[in-house]
PDB file of C-alpha atoms in Angstrom:
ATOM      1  CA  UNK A   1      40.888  39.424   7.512  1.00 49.00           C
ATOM      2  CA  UNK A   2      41.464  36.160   5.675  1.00 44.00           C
ATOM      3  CA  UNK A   3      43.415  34.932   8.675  1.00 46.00           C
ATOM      4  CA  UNK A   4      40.634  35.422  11.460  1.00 47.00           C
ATOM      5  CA  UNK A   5      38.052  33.775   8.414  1.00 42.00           C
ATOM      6  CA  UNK A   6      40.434  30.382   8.605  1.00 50.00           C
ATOM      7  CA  UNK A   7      41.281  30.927  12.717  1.00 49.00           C
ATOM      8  CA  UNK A   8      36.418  30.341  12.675  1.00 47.00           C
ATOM      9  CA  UNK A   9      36.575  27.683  10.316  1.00 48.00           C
ATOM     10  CA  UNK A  10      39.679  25.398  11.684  1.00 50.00           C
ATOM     11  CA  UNK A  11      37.389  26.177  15.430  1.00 46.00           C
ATOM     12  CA  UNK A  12      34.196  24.937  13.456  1.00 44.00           C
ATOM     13  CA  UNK A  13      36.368  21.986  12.114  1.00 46.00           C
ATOM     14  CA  UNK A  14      37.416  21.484  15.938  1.00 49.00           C
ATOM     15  CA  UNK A  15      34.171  21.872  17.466  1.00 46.00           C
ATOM     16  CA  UNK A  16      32.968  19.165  14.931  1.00 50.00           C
ATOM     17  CA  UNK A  17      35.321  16.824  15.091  1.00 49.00           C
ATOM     18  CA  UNK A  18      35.384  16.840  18.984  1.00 46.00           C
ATOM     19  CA  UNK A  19      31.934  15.722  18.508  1.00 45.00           C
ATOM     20  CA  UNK A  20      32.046  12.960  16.276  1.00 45.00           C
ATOM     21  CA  UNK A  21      34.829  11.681  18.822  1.00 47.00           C
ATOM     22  CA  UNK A  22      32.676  12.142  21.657  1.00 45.00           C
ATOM     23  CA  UNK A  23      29.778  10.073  20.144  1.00 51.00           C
ATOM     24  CA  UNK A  24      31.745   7.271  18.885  1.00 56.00           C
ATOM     25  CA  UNK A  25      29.019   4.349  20.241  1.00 67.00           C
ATOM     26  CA  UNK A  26      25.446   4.436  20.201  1.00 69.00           C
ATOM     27  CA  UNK A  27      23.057   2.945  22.751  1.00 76.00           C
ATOM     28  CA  UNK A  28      20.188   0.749  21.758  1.00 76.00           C
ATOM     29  CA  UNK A  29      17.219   3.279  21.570  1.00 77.00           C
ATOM     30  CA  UNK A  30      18.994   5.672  19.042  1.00 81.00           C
ATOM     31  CA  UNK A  31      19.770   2.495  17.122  1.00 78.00           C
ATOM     32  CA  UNK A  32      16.425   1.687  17.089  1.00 76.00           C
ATOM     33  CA  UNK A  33      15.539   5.260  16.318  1.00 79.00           C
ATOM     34  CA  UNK A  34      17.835   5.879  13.235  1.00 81.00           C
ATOM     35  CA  UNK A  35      16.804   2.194  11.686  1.00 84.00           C
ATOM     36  CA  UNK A  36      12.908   2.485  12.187  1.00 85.00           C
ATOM     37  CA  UNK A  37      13.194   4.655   8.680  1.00 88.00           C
ATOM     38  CA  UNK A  38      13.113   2.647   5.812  1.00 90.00           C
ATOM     39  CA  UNK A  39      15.048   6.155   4.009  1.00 92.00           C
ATOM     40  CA  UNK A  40      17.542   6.114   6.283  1.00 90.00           C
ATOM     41  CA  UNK A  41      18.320   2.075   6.184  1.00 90.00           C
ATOM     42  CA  UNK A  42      18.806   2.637   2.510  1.00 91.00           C
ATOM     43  CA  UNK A  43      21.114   5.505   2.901  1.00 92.00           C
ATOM     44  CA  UNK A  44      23.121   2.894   5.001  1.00 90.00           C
ATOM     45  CA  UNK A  45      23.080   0.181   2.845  1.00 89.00           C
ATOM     46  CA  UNK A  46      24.305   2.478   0.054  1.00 92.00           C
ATOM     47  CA  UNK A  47      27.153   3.511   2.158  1.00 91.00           C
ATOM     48  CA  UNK A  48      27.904   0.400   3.322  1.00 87.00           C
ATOM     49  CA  UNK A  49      30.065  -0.815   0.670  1.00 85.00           C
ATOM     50  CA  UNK A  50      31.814   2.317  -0.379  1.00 88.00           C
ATOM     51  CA  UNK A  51      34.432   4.577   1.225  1.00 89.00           C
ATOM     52  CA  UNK A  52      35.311   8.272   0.839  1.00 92.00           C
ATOM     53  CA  UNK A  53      32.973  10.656   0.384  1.00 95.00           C
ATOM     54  CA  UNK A  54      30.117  10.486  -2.347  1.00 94.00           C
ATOM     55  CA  UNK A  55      27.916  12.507  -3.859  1.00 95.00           C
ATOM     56  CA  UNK A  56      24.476  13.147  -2.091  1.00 95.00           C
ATOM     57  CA  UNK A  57      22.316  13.172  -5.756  1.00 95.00           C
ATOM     58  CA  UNK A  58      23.576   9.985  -6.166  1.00 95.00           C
ATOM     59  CA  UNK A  59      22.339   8.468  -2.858  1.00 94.00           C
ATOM     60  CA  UNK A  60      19.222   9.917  -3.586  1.00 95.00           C
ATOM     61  CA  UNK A  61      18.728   8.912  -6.806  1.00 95.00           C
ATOM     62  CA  UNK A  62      19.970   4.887  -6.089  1.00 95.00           C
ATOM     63  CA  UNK A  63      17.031   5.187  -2.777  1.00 95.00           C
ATOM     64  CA  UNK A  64      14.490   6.357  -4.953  1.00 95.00           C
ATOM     65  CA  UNK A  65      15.148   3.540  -7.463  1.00 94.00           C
ATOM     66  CA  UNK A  66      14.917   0.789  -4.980  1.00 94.00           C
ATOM     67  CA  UNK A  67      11.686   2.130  -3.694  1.00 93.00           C
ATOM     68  CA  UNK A  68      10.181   2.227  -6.520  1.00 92.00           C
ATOM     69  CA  UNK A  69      12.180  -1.128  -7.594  1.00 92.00           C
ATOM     70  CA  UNK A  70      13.609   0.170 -10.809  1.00 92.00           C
ATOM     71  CA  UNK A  71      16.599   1.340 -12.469  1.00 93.00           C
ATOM     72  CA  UNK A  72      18.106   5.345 -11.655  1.00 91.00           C
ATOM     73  CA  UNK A  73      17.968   5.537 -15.540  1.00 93.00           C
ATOM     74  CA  UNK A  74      14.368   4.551 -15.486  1.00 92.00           C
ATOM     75  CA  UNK A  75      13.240   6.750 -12.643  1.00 90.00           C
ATOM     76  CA  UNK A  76      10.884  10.050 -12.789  1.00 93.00           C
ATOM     77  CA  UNK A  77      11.835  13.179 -11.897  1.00 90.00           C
ATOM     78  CA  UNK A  78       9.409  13.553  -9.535  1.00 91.00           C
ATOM     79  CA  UNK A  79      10.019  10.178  -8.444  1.00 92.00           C
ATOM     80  CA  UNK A  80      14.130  11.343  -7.838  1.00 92.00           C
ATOM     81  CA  UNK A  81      12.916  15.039  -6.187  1.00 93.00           C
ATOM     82  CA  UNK A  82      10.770  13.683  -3.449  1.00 93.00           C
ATOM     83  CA  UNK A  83      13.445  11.261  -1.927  1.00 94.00           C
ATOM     84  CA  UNK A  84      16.097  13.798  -2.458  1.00 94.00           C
ATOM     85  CA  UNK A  85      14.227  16.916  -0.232  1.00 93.00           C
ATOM     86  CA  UNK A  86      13.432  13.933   2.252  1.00 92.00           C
ATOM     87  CA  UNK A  87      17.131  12.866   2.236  1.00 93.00           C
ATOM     88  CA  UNK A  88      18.212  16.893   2.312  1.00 93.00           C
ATOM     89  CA  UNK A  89      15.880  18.358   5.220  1.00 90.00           C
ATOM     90  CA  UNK A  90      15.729  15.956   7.316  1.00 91.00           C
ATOM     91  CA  UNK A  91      17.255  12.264   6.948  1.00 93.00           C
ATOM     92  CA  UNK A  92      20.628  13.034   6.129  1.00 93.00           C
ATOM     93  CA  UNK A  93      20.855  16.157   8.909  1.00 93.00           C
ATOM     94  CA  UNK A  94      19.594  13.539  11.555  1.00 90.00           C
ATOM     95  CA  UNK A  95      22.518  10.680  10.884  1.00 90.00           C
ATOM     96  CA  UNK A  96      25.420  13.629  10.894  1.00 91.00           C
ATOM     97  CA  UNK A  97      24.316  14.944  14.032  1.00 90.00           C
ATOM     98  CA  UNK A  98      24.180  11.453  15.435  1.00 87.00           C
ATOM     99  CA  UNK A  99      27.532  11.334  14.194  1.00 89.00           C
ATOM    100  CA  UNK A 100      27.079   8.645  11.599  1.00 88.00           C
ATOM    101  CA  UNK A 101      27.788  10.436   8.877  1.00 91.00           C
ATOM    102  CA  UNK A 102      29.792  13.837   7.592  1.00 93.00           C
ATOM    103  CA  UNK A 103      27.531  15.528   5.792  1.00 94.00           C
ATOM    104  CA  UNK A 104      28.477  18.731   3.515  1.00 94.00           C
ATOM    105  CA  UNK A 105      25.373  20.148   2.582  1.00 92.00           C
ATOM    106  CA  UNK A 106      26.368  22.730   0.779  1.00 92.00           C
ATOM    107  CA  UNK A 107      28.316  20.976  -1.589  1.00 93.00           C
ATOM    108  CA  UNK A 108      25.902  18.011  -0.996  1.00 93.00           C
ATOM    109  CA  UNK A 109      28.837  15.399  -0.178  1.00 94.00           C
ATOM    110  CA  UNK A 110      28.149  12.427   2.426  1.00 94.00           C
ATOM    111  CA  UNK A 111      30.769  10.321   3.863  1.00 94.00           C
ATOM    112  CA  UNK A 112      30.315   7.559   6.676  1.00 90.00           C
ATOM    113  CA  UNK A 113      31.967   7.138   9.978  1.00 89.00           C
ATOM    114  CA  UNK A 114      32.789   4.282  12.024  1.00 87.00           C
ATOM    115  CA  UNK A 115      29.844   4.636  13.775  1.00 85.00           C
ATOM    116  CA  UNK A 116      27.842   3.911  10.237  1.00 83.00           C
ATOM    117  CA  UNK A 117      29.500   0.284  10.211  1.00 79.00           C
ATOM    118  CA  UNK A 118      28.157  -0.175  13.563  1.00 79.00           C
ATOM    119  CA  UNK A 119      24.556   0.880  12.224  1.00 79.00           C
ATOM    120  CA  UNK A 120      25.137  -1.179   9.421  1.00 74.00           C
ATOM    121  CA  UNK A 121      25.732  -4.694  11.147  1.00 75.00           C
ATOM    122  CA  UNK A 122      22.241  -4.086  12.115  1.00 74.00           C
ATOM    123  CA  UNK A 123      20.696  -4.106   9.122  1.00 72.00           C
ATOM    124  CA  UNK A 124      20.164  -7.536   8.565  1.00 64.00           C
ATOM    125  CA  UNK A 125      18.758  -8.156  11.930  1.00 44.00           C
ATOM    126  CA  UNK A 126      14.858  -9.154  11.359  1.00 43.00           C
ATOM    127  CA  UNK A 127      12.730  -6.493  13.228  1.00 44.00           C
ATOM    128  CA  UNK A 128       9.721  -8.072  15.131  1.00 43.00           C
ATOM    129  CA  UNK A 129       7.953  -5.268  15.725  1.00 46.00           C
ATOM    130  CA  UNK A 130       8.686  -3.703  12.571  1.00 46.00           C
ATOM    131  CA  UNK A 131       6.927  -6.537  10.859  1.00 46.00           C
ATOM    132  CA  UNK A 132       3.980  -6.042  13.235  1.00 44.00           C
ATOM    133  CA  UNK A 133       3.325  -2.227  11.970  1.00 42.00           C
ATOM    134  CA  UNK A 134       3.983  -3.414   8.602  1.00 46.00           C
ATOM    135  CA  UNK A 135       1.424  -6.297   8.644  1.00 43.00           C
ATOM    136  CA  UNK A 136      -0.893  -4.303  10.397  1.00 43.00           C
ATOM    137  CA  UNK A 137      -0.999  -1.102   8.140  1.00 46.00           C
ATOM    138  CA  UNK A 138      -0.662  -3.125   4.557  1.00 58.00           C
ATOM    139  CA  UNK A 139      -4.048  -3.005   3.537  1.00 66.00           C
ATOM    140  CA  UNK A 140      -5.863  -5.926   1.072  1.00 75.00           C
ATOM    141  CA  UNK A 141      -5.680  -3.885  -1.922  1.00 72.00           C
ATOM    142  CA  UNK A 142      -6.550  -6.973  -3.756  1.00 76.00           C
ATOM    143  CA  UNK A 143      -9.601  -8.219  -2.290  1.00 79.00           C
ATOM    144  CA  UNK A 144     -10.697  -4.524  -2.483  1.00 79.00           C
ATOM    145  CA  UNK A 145     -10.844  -4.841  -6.327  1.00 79.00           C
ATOM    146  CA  UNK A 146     -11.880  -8.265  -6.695  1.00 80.00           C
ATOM    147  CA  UNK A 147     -15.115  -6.575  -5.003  1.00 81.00           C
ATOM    148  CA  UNK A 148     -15.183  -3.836  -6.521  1.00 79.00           C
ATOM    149  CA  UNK A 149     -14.896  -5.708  -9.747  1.00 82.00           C
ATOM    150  CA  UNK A 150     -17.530  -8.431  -8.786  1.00 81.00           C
ATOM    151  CA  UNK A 151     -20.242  -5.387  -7.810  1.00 81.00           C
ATOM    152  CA  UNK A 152     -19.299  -3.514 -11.382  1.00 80.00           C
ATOM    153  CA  UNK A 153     -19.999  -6.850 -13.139  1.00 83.00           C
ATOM    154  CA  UNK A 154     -23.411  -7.400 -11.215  1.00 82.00           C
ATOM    155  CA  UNK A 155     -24.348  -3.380 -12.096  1.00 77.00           C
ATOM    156  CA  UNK A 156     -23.278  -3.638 -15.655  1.00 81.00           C
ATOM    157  CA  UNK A 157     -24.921  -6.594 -16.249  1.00 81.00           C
ATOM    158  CA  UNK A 158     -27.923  -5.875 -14.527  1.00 80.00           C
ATOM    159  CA  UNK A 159     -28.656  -2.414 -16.624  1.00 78.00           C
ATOM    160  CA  UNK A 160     -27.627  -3.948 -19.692  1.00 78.00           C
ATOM    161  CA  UNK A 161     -30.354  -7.031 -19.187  1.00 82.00           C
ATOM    162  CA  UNK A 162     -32.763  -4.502 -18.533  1.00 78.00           C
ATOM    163  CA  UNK A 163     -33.569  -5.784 -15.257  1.00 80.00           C
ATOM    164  CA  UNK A 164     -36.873  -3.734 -12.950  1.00 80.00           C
ATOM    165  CA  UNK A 165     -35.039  -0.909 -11.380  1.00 75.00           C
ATOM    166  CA  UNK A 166     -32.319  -0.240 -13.834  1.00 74.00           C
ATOM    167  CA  UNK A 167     -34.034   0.300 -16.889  1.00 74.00           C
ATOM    168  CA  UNK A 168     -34.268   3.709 -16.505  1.00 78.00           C
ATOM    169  CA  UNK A 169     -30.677   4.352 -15.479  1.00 78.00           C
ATOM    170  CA  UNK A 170     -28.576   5.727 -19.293  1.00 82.00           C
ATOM    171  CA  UNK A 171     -25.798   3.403 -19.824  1.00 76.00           C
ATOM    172  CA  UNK A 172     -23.775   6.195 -20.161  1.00 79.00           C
ATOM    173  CA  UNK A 173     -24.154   7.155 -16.270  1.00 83.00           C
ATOM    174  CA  UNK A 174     -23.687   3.488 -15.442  1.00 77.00           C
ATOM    175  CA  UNK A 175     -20.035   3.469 -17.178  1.00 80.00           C
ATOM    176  CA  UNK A 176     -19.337   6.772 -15.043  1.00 84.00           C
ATOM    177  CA  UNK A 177     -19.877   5.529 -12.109  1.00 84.00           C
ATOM    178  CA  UNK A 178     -18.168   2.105 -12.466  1.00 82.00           C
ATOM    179  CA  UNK A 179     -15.079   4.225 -13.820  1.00 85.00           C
ATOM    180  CA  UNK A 180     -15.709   7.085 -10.720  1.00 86.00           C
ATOM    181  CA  UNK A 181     -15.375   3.668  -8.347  1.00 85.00           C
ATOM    182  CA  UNK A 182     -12.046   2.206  -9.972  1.00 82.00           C
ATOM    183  CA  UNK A 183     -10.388   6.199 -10.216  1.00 86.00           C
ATOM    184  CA  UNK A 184     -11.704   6.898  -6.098  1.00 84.00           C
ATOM    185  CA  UNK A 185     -10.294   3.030  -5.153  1.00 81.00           C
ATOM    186  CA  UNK A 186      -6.581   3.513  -7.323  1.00 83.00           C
ATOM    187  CA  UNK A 187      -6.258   7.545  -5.455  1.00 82.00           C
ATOM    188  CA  UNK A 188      -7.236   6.043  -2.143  1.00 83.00           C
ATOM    189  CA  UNK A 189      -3.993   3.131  -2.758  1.00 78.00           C
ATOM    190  CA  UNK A 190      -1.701   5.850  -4.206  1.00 78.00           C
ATOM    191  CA  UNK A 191      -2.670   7.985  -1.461  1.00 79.00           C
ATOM    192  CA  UNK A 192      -1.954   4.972   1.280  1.00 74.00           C
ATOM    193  CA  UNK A 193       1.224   3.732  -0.109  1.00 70.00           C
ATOM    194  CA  UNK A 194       2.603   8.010  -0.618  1.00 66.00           C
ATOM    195  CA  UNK A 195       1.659   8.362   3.102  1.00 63.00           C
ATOM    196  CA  UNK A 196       3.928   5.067   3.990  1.00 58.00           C
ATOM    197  CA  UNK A 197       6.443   5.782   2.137  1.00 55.00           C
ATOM    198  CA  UNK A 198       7.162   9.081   3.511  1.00 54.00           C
ATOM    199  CA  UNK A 199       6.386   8.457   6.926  1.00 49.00           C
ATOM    200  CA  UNK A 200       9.114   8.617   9.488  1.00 46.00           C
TER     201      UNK A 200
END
């Protein structure tokens, strides 16, 4: 029994390995494909300067740190959970059937293959068109405010002058709906920049 168990896992060893050395270079489009995620650059860069295999939680938790731009030790656990089931289901599975990484994930170990240095030498390469989407789907947060602010001011103001048409508006409902305006504008931009982040 024990000897046919090791006879399927040295042919699942094979089978995998034959792979890996069959995809040893990558043509331009899957380059393109595998760097157009921001998740998946950072998995690279973190690999980048360290060999043998590492631990998958702490990829996770160094990616979710830098795109949130603070420390591991600083980061939220719900901050750390939604990069690593990103990284788990789907980031990490992609690059090791490309062949650019091993991935063990059920023991949650990740270790690069010379095919991840290749990737990597990319990385610094500006990306026109990346730039493009970016510029084009960054919206002007601040000029949102600023108006936002500027109309609050004028509807504050006006009420609390007393001025013909607001008079009979509470002051009460008036602070409601200036606060309703700033809570709807900050969930719209947390919205936005969750849907960015997470988009592949």
């Amino acid at each position: 029994m024990t000897t046919q168990v090791n006879g399927t896992e040295n042919a699942l060893i094979d089978q995998h390995t034959n792979a890996a050395e069959q995809n040893t270079e990558l043509g331009k489009d899957e380059i393109y494909h595998l760097l157009q995620n921001e998740r998946r650059r950072k998995v690279l860069e973190y690999l980048r300067d360290r060999e043998g295999p590492v631990q998958m939680r702490d990829i996770a938790e160094q990616v979710a740190a830098w795109e949130h731009d603070t420390t591991v030790q600083a980061l939220m656990s719900d901050q750390r959970q939604r990069v690593y089931i990103a990284l788990y289901q789907a980031h990490l599975p992609k690059l090791d059937e490309e062949g650019v990484i091993d991935y063990n994930q059920s023991r949650g170990i990740v270790e690069k293959t010379p095919l991840a240095n290749e990737l990597a030498a990319h990385l610094e390469l500006p990306d026109d068109d990346d730039d493009e989407v970016d510029a084009e789907s960054e919206r002007p947060w601040g000029a949102y405010y600023l108006s936002v602010s500027g109309l609050s001011t004028l509807f504050v103001g006006a009420s609390g002058l007393g001025l013909p048409g607001f008079t009979s508006i509470p002051h009460l409902i008036v602070a409601l709906t200036v606060m309703s305006i700033y809570t709807a504008l900050t969930f719209w931009q947390v919205l936005d920049n969750f849907e960015t982040t997470d988009e592949e």
